[in-house]
Amino acid sequence: MKRMIKVAPSLLACDFAKLEEEIRDIERAEADLLHLDIMDGHYVPNISFGPLIVKAIHTLTTLSLDVHLMITNPDIYAPRFIESGADTLTFHIEVKNNPMSLIKKIKSLGCKAGISLNPDTPIEALDDFLHCVDAVLVMSVNPGFGGQQFMNSSLGKIKYLKRIKEERTLKYTIAVDGGINTENAPELIASGVETLIAGTTIFRSKNRALTIQRLRGNKEKA
Ligand code: DX5
Ligand code: ZN
């Protein structure tokens, strides 16, 4: 189903010992996408998983895979994640690379290209790339770990992205990632967010389907 507001559970918060069951459960709960956090222990102080696991997940589900690269060398690894089944590949503006050439490379390999920025990075850092990306991912926590507190500084960035998107009739979708819950979701949606990424809120909830509906703002079903 095509929805205005999409919810992307972040698998980082799932029980990896029961990966397939967790994915089935999230499918039943009508998640729109699966968010996969890739951490290299260098760009962020944590290590998660790599293309091998992305490929395994790809064989288990038809959900679109939203792959979030928190790695120092996205240029080197982008093709492997795309071969492994990424539908969208998002990298960070803070890494020292040539963002434009990476965006082009990702797209030329048949994948959507996303760009992300940390809470401390000014939104203007993305200005030169907004016309050519498919997604912008605003971090509302410092990347590296799930379960952190949402940072309000992301709201101004989301409003800016919505304004620029409308003024310039651009096509990117606006996503937010980190500390998202049913309390802060309504203001984020009102500010312009189209994709809510949530790990702890969904995987720790007793009724994941209901939590996903509530995140989307589907009050009548809640
Ligand atoms: C943080 C990751 C997030 C994280 C979200 O570095 O990019 O996707 O898994 O987890 P919660 O929703 O628990 O903040
Ligand atoms: Zn993420």
Coordinates of N, CA and C and ligand atoms in Angstrom, one line a residue:
M1 N 0.9 -1.2 0.0 CA 0.0 0.0 0.0 C 0.9 1.3 0.0
K2 N 0.5 2.2 -0.8 CA 1.3 3.5 -0.9 C 0.8 4.4 0.2
R3 N 1.6 4.8 1.2 CA 1.2 5.6 2.2 C 1.9 7.0 2.2
M4 N 1.2 8.0 2.7 CA 1.8 9.3 2.8 C 3.0 9.3 3.8
I5 N 2.8 8.7 4.9 CA 3.8 8.6 6.0 C 4.3 7.2 6.1
K6 N 5.5 7.0 5.9 CA 6.1 5.6 5.9 C 6.8 5.4 7.2
V7 N 6.7 4.1 7.7 CA 7.4 3.8 9.0 C 8.4 2.7 8.6
A8 N 9.7 3.0 9.0 CA 10.8 2.0 8.7 C 11.4 1.6 10.0
P9 N 11.0 0.3 10.5 CA 11.6 -0.2 11.7 C 13.1 -0.4 11.5
S10 N 13.9 0.1 12.5 CA 15.4 -0.1 12.4 C 15.7 -1.5 13.1
L11 N 16.2 -2.4 12.3 CA 16.5 -3.8 12.7 C 17.5 -3.9 13.8
L12 N 18.3 -2.8 14.0 CA 19.3 -2.8 15.1 C 18.7 -3.1 16.4
A13 N 17.4 -2.8 16.6 CA 16.8 -3.1 17.9 C 16.1 -4.4 18.0
C14 N 16.2 -5.3 16.9 CA 15.5 -6.6 16.9 C 16.4 -7.6 17.7
D15 N 15.8 -8.8 17.9 CA 16.5 -9.9 18.5 C 17.2 -10.6 17.3
F16 N 18.5 -10.4 17.2 CA 19.2 -11.0 16.1 C 19.3 -12.6 16.1
A17 N 19.0 -13.1 17.3 CA 19.0 -14.6 17.4 C 17.8 -15.1 16.8
K18 N 16.8 -14.3 16.5 CA 15.5 -14.7 15.9 C 15.2 -13.8 14.7
L19 N 16.2 -13.6 13.9 CA 16.1 -12.6 12.8 C 14.9 -12.8 11.9
E20 N 14.8 -14.1 11.4 CA 13.7 -14.3 10.5 C 12.3 -14.1 11.1
E21 N 12.1 -14.6 12.4 CA 10.9 -14.3 13.1 C 10.6 -12.9 13.2
E22 N 11.7 -12.1 13.6 CA 11.5 -10.7 13.8 C 11.0 -10.0 12.5
I23 N 11.6 -10.4 11.4 CA 11.3 -9.8 10.1 C 9.8 -10.2 9.7
R24 N 9.4 -11.4 9.9 CA 8.0 -11.8 9.7 C 7.1 -11.0 10.5
D25 N 7.4 -10.8 11.7 CA 6.6 -10.1 12.7 C 6.4 -8.6 12.2
I26 N 7.5 -8.1 11.7 CA 7.5 -6.7 11.2 C 6.7 -6.6 9.9
E27 N 6.7 -7.6 9.1 CA 5.9 -7.6 7.9 C 4.4 -7.7 8.3
R28 N 4.1 -8.5 9.2 CA 2.7 -8.6 9.7 C 2.2 -7.3 10.3
A29 N 3.1 -6.6 10.9 CA 2.8 -5.3 11.5 C 2.7 -4.2 10.5
E30 N 2.8 -4.6 9.2 CA 2.7 -3.6 8.1 C 3.7 -2.5 8.1
A31 N 4.9 -2.8 8.3 CA 6.0 -1.9 8.1 C 6.1 -1.5 6.6
D32 N 6.5 -0.3 6.3 CA 6.6 0.1 4.9 C 8.0 -0.3 4.3
L33 N 9.0 -0.2 5.2 CA 10.4 -0.5 4.7 C 11.2 -1.1 5.9
L34 N 12.3 -1.6 5.6 CA 13.2 -2.1 6.7 C 14.5 -1.2 6.7
H35 N 14.8 -0.6 7.8 CA 16.0 0.2 7.9 C 17.1 -0.6 8.5
L36 N 18.2 -0.6 7.7 CA 19.4 -1.4 8.2 C 20.6 -0.5 8.4
D37 N 21.1 -0.5 9.7 CA 22.1 0.3 10.1 C 23.5 -0.3 10.0
I38 N 24.3 0.2 9.1 CA 25.7 -0.4 8.9 C 26.7 0.5 9.6
M39 N 27.4 -0.1 10.6 CA 28.4 0.7 11.4 C 29.7 0.0 11.3
D40 N 30.8 0.8 11.1 CA 32.1 0.2 10.8 C 33.1 0.3 12.0
G41 N 32.7 0.8 13.1 CA 33.6 0.9 14.3 C 34.6 2.0 14.0
H42 N 34.5 2.8 13.0 CA 35.4 3.9 12.7 C 34.7 5.2 12.5
Y43 N 33.7 5.3 11.6 CA 32.9 6.5 11.5 C 32.1 6.7 12.8
V44 N 31.6 5.6 13.3 CA 30.9 5.6 14.6 C 31.5 4.6 15.5
P45 N 31.4 4.8 16.8 CA 32.0 3.9 17.8 C 31.2 2.6 18.1
N46 N 30.8 1.9 17.0 CA 30.0 0.7 17.2 C 30.1 -0.1 15.9
I47 N 30.0 -1.4 15.9 CA 30.0 -2.2 14.7 C 28.7 -3.0 14.7
S48 N 28.1 -3.0 13.5 CA 26.8 -3.8 13.4 C 27.0 -5.0 12.4
F49 N 26.7 -4.8 11.2 CA 26.8 -5.9 10.2 C 27.1 -5.4 8.8
G50 N 27.4 -6.3 7.9 CA 27.8 -5.9 6.6 C 27.0 -6.4 5.5
P51 N 27.5 -6.4 4.2 CA 26.7 -6.8 3.1 C 26.2 -8.3 3.1
L52 N 26.9 -9.1 3.8 CA 26.5 -10.6 3.9 C 25.1 -10.7 4.6
I53 N 25.0 -9.9 5.6 CA 23.7 -10.0 6.4 C 22.6 -9.3 5.6
V54 N 23.0 -8.2 4.9 CA 22.0 -7.5 4.1 C 21.4 -8.4 3.1
K55 N 22.3 -9.2 2.5 CA 21.9 -10.2 1.4 C 21.0 -11.2 2.0
A56 N 21.3 -11.7 3.2 CA 20.5 -12.7 3.9 C 19.1 -12.1 4.1
I57 N 19.1 -10.9 4.6 CA 17.8 -10.3 4.9 C 17.0 -10.1 3.6
H58 N 17.7 -9.8 2.5 CA 17.1 -9.6 1.2 C 16.4 -10.9 0.8
T59 N 17.0 -12.0 1.1 CA 16.4 -13.3 0.7 C 15.2 -13.6 1.5
L60 N 15.1 -13.0 2.7 CA 14.0 -13.3 3.6 C 12.7 -12.4 3.4
T61 N 12.9 -11.3 2.7 CA 11.7 -10.4 2.7 C 11.6 -9.6 1.3
T62 N 10.4 -9.2 1.0 CA 10.2 -8.4 -0.2 C 10.1 -6.9 0.2
L63 N 10.2 -6.6 1.5 CA 10.2 -5.2 2.0 C 11.4 -4.5 1.4
S64 N 11.2 -3.2 1.0 CA 12.4 -2.4 0.5 C 13.4 -2.3 1.6
L65 N 14.6 -2.4 1.3 CA 15.7 -2.2 2.2 C 16.3 -0.8 2.2
D66 N 16.2 -0.1 3.3 CA 16.7 1.2 3.4 C 18.0 1.1 4.2
V67 N 19.1 1.2 3.4 CA 20.4 0.9 4.1 C 21.2 2.2 4.4
H68 N 21.4 2.3 5.7 CA 22.0 3.5 6.3 C 23.5 3.3 6.6
L69 N 24.4 3.8 5.7 CA 25.8 3.6 5.9 C 26.4 4.6 6.8
M70 N 26.8 4.1 8.0 CA 27.6 4.9 9.0 C 29.0 4.4 8.9
I71 N 29.6 4.6 7.8 CA 30.9 4.1 7.5 C 31.8 5.2 6.9
T72 N 33.1 5.0 7.1 CA 34.1 6.1 6.6 C 34.3 6.0 5.1
N73 N 34.1 4.9 4.5 CA 34.4 4.7 3.1 C 33.2 4.2 2.3
P74 N 32.2 5.0 2.2 CA 31.0 4.6 1.5 C 31.3 4.3 0.0
D75 N 32.2 5.1 -0.6 CA 32.6 4.9 -2.0 C 33.0 3.5 -2.3
I76 N 33.8 3.0 -1.4 CA 34.4 1.6 -1.6 C 33.3 0.5 -1.5
Y77 N 32.4 0.7 -0.5 CA 31.5 -0.4 -0.2 C 30.1 -0.3 -0.8
A78 N 29.8 0.9 -1.4 CA 28.4 1.1 -2.0 C 28.0 0.0 -2.9
P79 N 28.9 -0.4 -3.9 CA 28.5 -1.4 -4.9 C 28.1 -2.7 -4.2
R80 N 28.8 -3.1 -3.1 CA 28.5 -4.4 -2.5 C 27.2 -4.4 -1.8
F81 N 26.8 -3.2 -1.2 CA 25.5 -3.2 -0.6 C 24.4 -3.2 -1.6
I82 N 24.7 -2.6 -2.7 CA 23.6 -2.6 -3.8 C 23.5 -4.0 -4.3
E83 N 24.6 -4.7 -4.6 CA 24.5 -6.1 -5.1 C 23.7 -6.9 -4.0
S84 N 23.9 -6.6 -2.8 CA 23.2 -7.4 -1.7 C 21.8 -7.1 -1.5
G85 N 21.2 -6.1 -2.2 CA 19.8 -5.9 -2.2 C 19.3 -4.5 -1.7
A86 N 20.2 -3.6 -1.5 CA 19.7 -2.3 -1.0 C 18.8 -1.6 -2.0
D87 N 17.7 -1.0 -1.6 CA 16.8 -0.3 -2.5 C 17.2 1.2 -2.4
T88 N 17.5 1.6 -1.2 CA 18.1 3.0 -1.0 C 19.4 2.9 -0.2
L89 N 20.4 3.6 -0.7 CA 21.7 3.6 0.0 C 21.9 5.1 0.5
T90 N 22.0 5.2 1.8 CA 22.2 6.6 2.4 C 23.6 6.6 3.0
F91 N 24.3 7.7 2.7 CA 25.7 7.9 3.3 C 25.7 9.2 4.0
H92 N 26.7 9.5 4.8 CA 26.8 10.7 5.6 C 27.6 11.8 4.9
I93 N 27.2 13.0 4.9 CA 27.9 14.1 4.3 C 29.2 14.4 5.0
E94 N 29.3 14.0 6.3 CA 30.5 14.3 7.0 C 31.7 13.5 6.6
V95 N 31.5 12.4 5.9 CA 32.7 11.6 5.5 C 33.4 12.3 4.4
K96 N 34.7 12.2 4.3 CA 35.5 12.9 3.4 C 35.5 12.2 2.0
N97 N 34.6 12.6 1.2 CA 34.5 11.9 -0.1 C 33.9 13.0 -1.1
N98 N 33.6 12.5 -2.3 CA 33.0 13.4 -3.2 C 31.5 13.0 -3.3
P99 N 30.7 13.7 -2.6 CA 29.3 13.3 -2.5 C 28.6 13.2 -3.9
M100 N 28.9 14.2 -4.8 CA 28.2 14.1 -6.1 C 28.6 12.9 -6.9
S101 N 29.9 12.5 -6.8 CA 30.2 11.3 -7.6 C 29.6 10.1 -7.0
L102 N 29.5 10.1 -5.7 CA 28.9 8.9 -5.0 C 27.4 8.8 -5.3
I103 N 26.7 9.9 -5.3 CA 25.3 9.9 -5.6 C 25.1 9.3 -7.0
K104 N 26.0 9.8 -8.0 CA 25.9 9.4 -9.4 C 26.1 7.9 -9.5
K105 N 27.2 7.4 -8.7 CA 27.5 6.0 -8.8 C 26.4 5.1 -8.3
I106 N 25.8 5.5 -7.1 CA 24.7 4.8 -6.5 C 23.6 4.7 -7.5
K107 N 23.2 5.8 -8.1 CA 22.1 5.8 -9.1 C 22.4 5.0 -10.3
S108 N 23.6 5.1 -10.8 CA 24.0 4.3 -12.0 C 23.9 2.8 -11.8
L109 N 24.0 2.4 -10.5 CA 23.9 1.0 -10.2 C 22.4 0.6 -9.9
G110 N 21.5 1.5 -10.2 CA 20.1 1.1 -10.1 C 19.5 1.3 -8.7
C111 N 20.1 2.0 -7.8 CA 19.7 2.2 -6.4 C 19.3 3.6 -6.2
K112 N 18.4 3.8 -5.2 CA 18.1 5.2 -4.8 C 19.3 5.7 -3.9
A113 N 19.6 7.0 -4.0 CA 20.7 7.6 -3.2 C 20.1 8.5 -2.2
G114 N 20.6 8.3 -0.9 CA 20.2 9.2 0.2 C 21.4 9.8 0.8
I115 N 21.2 11.0 1.4 CA 22.3 11.7 2.1 C 21.8 12.0 3.5
S116 N 22.7 11.8 4.5 CA 22.3 12.1 5.9 C 23.3 13.0 6.5
L117 N 22.8 13.6 7.6 CA 23.7 14.5 8.4 C 23.5 14.4 9.9
N118 N 24.5 14.6 10.6 CA 24.5 14.5 12.1 C 23.9 15.7 12.7
P119 N 23.5 15.5 14.0 CA 22.9 16.7 14.7 C 23.8 18.0 14.7
D120 N 25.1 17.8 14.7 CA 26.0 19.0 14.8 C 26.2 19.6 13.4
T121 N 25.8 18.9 12.3 CA 26.2 19.4 11.0 C 25.1 20.4 10.5
P122 N 25.4 21.6 10.1 CA 24.4 22.5 9.6 C 23.7 22.0 8.3
I123 N 22.4 22.2 8.2 CA 21.6 21.7 7.1 C 22.2 22.3 5.7
E124 N 22.7 23.5 5.7 CA 23.2 24.1 4.5 C 24.3 23.2 3.8
A125 N 24.9 22.3 4.6 CA 26.0 21.4 4.1 C 25.4 20.6 2.9
L126 N 24.1 20.4 2.9 CA 23.5 19.5 1.9 C 23.0 20.3 0.7
D127 N 23.1 21.6 0.7 CA 22.5 22.5 -0.3 C 22.8 22.1 -1.8
D128 N 24.1 21.7 -2.0 CA 24.5 21.4 -3.4 C 24.0 20.1 -3.9
F129 N 23.4 19.3 -3.0 CA 23.1 17.9 -3.4 C 21.6 17.6 -3.4
L130 N 20.8 18.6 -2.9 CA 19.4 18.3 -2.7 C 18.7 18.1 -4.0
H131 N 19.2 18.7 -5.1 CA 18.5 18.5 -6.3 C 18.7 17.1 -6.9
C132 N 19.6 16.4 -6.4 CA 19.9 15.1 -7.1 C 19.7 13.8 -6.2
V133 N 19.4 14.0 -4.9 CA 19.2 12.8 -4.1 C 17.7 12.4 -4.0
D134 N 17.5 11.1 -3.7 CA 16.2 10.6 -3.6 C 15.6 10.7 -2.2
A135 N 16.6 10.8 -1.2 CA 16.2 10.8 0.2 C 17.1 11.7 1.0
V136 N 16.6 12.4 2.0 CA 17.5 13.1 3.0 C 17.1 12.5 4.3
L137 N 18.1 12.0 5.1 CA 17.9 11.4 6.4 C 18.5 12.4 7.4
V138 N 17.6 12.9 8.2 CA 18.1 13.8 9.3 C 18.3 13.0 10.6
M139 N 19.5 13.0 11.1 CA 19.8 12.3 12.3 C 19.3 13.2 13.5
S140 N 18.5 12.5 14.4 CA 18.0 13.2 15.6 C 18.7 12.6 16.8
V141 N 19.7 11.9 16.6 CA 20.6 11.5 17.7 C 22.0 11.4 17.0
N142 N 23.1 11.4 17.9 CA 24.4 11.1 17.3 C 24.4 9.7 16.9
P143 N 24.8 9.4 15.6 CA 24.8 8.0 15.1 C 25.7 7.1 15.9
G144 N 25.3 5.8 15.9 CA 26.1 4.8 16.6 C 25.4 3.8 17.4
F145 N 24.3 4.3 18.0 CA 23.5 3.4 18.9 C 22.1 3.7 18.9
G146 N 21.3 2.6 19.1 CA 19.8 2.8 19.2 C 19.5 3.2 20.7
G147 N 18.3 3.5 20.9 CA 17.8 3.8 22.3 C 18.2 5.1 22.9
Q148 N 18.7 6.1 22.0 CA 19.1 7.4 22.6 C 17.9 8.3 22.6
Q149 N 18.1 9.5 23.3 CA 17.1 10.5 23.4 C 17.0 11.4 22.1
F150 N 15.8 11.6 21.7 CA 15.5 12.5 20.5 C 16.1 13.9 20.7
M151 N 16.7 14.5 19.7 CA 17.2 15.8 19.8 C 16.4 16.8 19.0
N152 N 15.8 17.8 19.7 CA 14.9 18.8 19.0 C 15.5 19.5 17.9
S153 N 16.9 19.6 17.8 CA 17.5 20.4 16.8 C 17.2 19.9 15.4
S154 N 16.7 18.7 15.3 CA 16.3 18.1 14.0 C 15.1 18.8 13.4
L155 N 14.2 19.4 14.2 CA 13.0 19.9 13.7 C 13.2 21.1 12.7
G156 N 14.1 22.0 13.1 CA 14.4 23.1 12.2 C 15.0 22.6 10.8
K157 N 15.8 21.6 10.8 CA 16.3 21.0 9.6 C 15.2 20.4 8.7
I158 N 14.3 19.8 9.4 CA 13.2 19.2 8.7 C 12.3 20.2 8.0
K159 N 12.0 21.3 8.7 CA 11.2 22.4 8.2 C 12.0 23.0 7.0
Y160 N 13.3 23.2 7.1 CA 14.1 23.8 6.0 C 14.0 22.9 4.8
L161 N 14.1 21.6 5.0 CA 14.1 20.6 3.9 C 12.7 20.6 3.2
K162 N 11.6 20.8 4.0 CA 10.3 20.8 3.4 C 10.1 22.1 2.6
R163 N 10.6 23.2 3.1 CA 10.5 24.5 2.4 C 11.2 24.5 1.1
I164 N 12.5 24.0 1.1 CA 13.3 24.0 -0.1 C 12.7 23.0 -1.1
K165 N 12.2 21.9 -0.6 CA 11.6 20.9 -1.5 C 10.4 21.5 -2.3
E166 N 9.6 22.3 -1.5 CA 8.4 22.9 -2.2 C 8.8 24.1 -3.1
E167 N 9.7 24.9 -2.6 CA 10.1 26.1 -3.4 C 10.8 25.6 -4.7
R168 N 11.6 24.6 -4.7 CA 12.3 24.2 -5.9 C 11.7 23.0 -6.5
T169 N 10.5 22.6 -6.1 CA 9.9 21.3 -6.6 C 10.8 20.2 -6.8
L170 N 11.5 19.9 -5.6 CA 12.4 18.7 -5.6 C 11.7 17.5 -5.2
K171 N 12.4 16.3 -5.4 CA 11.7 15.0 -5.3 C 12.1 14.2 -4.1
Y172 N 13.1 14.7 -3.3 CA 13.6 13.8 -2.2 C 12.5 13.6 -1.1
T173 N 12.6 12.4 -0.5 CA 11.8 12.2 0.7 C 12.5 12.6 1.9
I174 N 11.8 13.1 2.9 CA 12.5 13.5 4.2 C 12.3 12.5 5.2
A175 N 13.4 12.0 5.8 CA 13.3 10.9 6.8 C 14.0 11.5 8.1
V176 N 13.6 10.9 9.2 CA 14.2 11.3 10.5 C 14.5 10.0 11.2
D177 N 15.7 10.0 11.9 CA 16.2 8.7 12.5 C 16.8 9.0 13.9
G178 N 16.3 8.3 14.9 CA 16.9 8.4 16.2 C 15.9 9.0 17.3
G179 N 15.6 8.1 18.2 CA 14.7 8.5 19.4 C 13.3 8.8 19.0
I180 N 12.8 8.2 17.9 CA 11.5 8.5 17.4 C 10.5 7.7 18.2
N181 N 9.4 8.3 18.7 CA 8.4 7.6 19.4 C 7.0 8.2 19.1
T182 N 5.9 7.6 19.7 CA 4.6 8.1 19.4 C 4.3 9.5 19.9
E183 N 5.1 10.0 20.8 CA 4.9 11.4 21.3 C 5.5 12.4 20.4
N184 N 6.7 12.1 19.9 CA 7.3 13.2 19.0 C 6.9 13.0 17.5
A185 N 6.4 11.9 17.1 CA 6.0 11.7 15.7 C 5.1 12.7 15.2
P186 N 4.0 13.1 15.9 CA 3.0 14.1 15.3 C 3.7 15.4 14.9
E187 N 4.6 15.9 15.7 CA 5.3 17.2 15.4 C 6.2 17.0 14.2
L188 N 6.9 15.9 14.2 CA 7.8 15.6 13.1 C 7.0 15.5 11.7
I189 N 5.9 14.9 11.8 CA 5.1 14.8 10.5 C 4.6 16.1 10.1
A190 N 4.1 16.9 11.1 CA 3.6 18.3 10.8 C 4.7 19.1 10.3
S191 N 6.0 18.9 10.6 CA 7.1 19.6 10.2 C 7.6 19.2 8.8
G192 N 7.1 18.1 8.3 CA 7.5 17.7 6.9 C 8.1 16.3 6.8
V193 N 8.2 15.6 7.9 CA 8.8 14.2 7.7 C 7.9 13.3 7.0
E194 N 8.4 12.5 6.1 CA 7.7 11.5 5.3 C 8.0 10.1 5.7
T195 N 9.2 9.9 6.2 CA 9.6 8.5 6.7 C 10.1 8.6 8.1
L196 N 9.5 7.9 9.0 CA 9.9 7.8 10.4 C 10.7 6.5 10.6
I197 N 11.9 6.6 11.0 CA 12.7 5.4 11.3 C 12.7 5.2 12.8
A198 N 12.3 4.0 13.2 CA 12.3 3.8 14.7 C 12.7 2.4 15.0
G199 N 13.6 2.3 16.0 CA 14.1 0.9 16.4 C 13.4 0.5 17.7
T200 N 13.9 1.1 18.8 CA 13.5 0.8 20.1 C 11.9 0.9 20.3
T201 N 11.4 1.9 19.8 CA 9.9 2.1 20.0 C 9.1 1.0 19.4
I202 N 9.5 0.5 18.3 CA 8.8 -0.6 17.6 C 9.1 -2.0 18.2
F203 N 10.4 -2.2 18.3 CA 10.8 -3.6 18.7 C 10.6 -3.9 20.2
R204 N 10.5 -2.8 21.0 CA 10.2 -3.0 22.4 C 8.7 -3.0 22.7
S205 N 7.9 -2.7 21.7 CA 6.5 -2.5 22.0 C 5.8 -3.9 22.0
K206 N 4.8 -4.0 22.8 CA 4.0 -5.3 22.9 C 3.2 -5.5 21.7
N207 N 2.7 -4.4 21.1 CA 1.8 -4.5 19.9 C 2.5 -3.7 18.8
R208 N 3.3 -4.3 18.0 CA 4.1 -3.6 17.0 C 3.2 -3.0 15.9
A209 N 2.2 -3.7 15.5 CA 1.3 -3.2 14.5 C 0.6 -1.9 14.9
L210 N 0.2 -1.9 16.2 CA -0.5 -0.7 16.7 C 0.5 0.4 16.9
T211 N 1.7 0.1 17.3 CA 2.7 1.2 17.4 C 3.0 1.8 16.1
I212 N 3.1 0.9 15.0 CA 3.4 1.5 13.7 C 2.3 2.4 13.2
Q213 N 1.0 1.9 13.5 CA -0.1 2.8 13.1 C -0.1 4.1 13.9
R214 N 0.2 4.0 15.1 CA 0.3 5.3 15.9 C 1.4 6.2 15.5
L215 N 2.5 5.6 15.1 CA 3.6 6.5 14.6 C 3.1 7.2 13.3
R216 N 2.4 6.5 12.5 CA 1.9 7.1 11.2 C 0.8 8.2 11.5
G217 N 0.2 8.1 12.7 CA -0.8 9.1 13.1 C -2.2 8.6 12.8
N218 N -2.3 7.2 12.7 CA -3.6 6.6 12.4 C -4.4 6.4 13.6
K219 N -5.0 7.5 14.1 CA -5.6 7.4 15.4 C -6.9 6.5 15.4
E220 N -7.6 6.5 14.3 CA -8.8 5.7 14.3 C -8.7 4.2 14.5
K221 N -7.5 3.8 14.1 CA -7.2 2.3 14.3 C -6.6 2.0 15.7
A222 N -6.1 3.1 16.4 CA -5.4 2.8 17.6 C -6.3 2.6 18.8
Ligands
DX5_1 C1 21.5 5.2 15.1 C2 20.8 4.5 14.0 C3 19.3 4.5 14.1 C4 18.9 3.7 15.3 C5 17.5 4.1 15.7 O1 22.8 5.3 14.8 O2 21.1 5.1 12.7 O3 18.7 4.0 13.0 O4 18.9 2.3 15.1 O5 17.2 3.5 17.0 P1 16.2 4.2 18.0 O6 14.8 4.3 17.3 O7 16.2 3.2 19.1 O8 16.7 5.5 18.4
ZN2 ZN 19.8 4.5 11.0

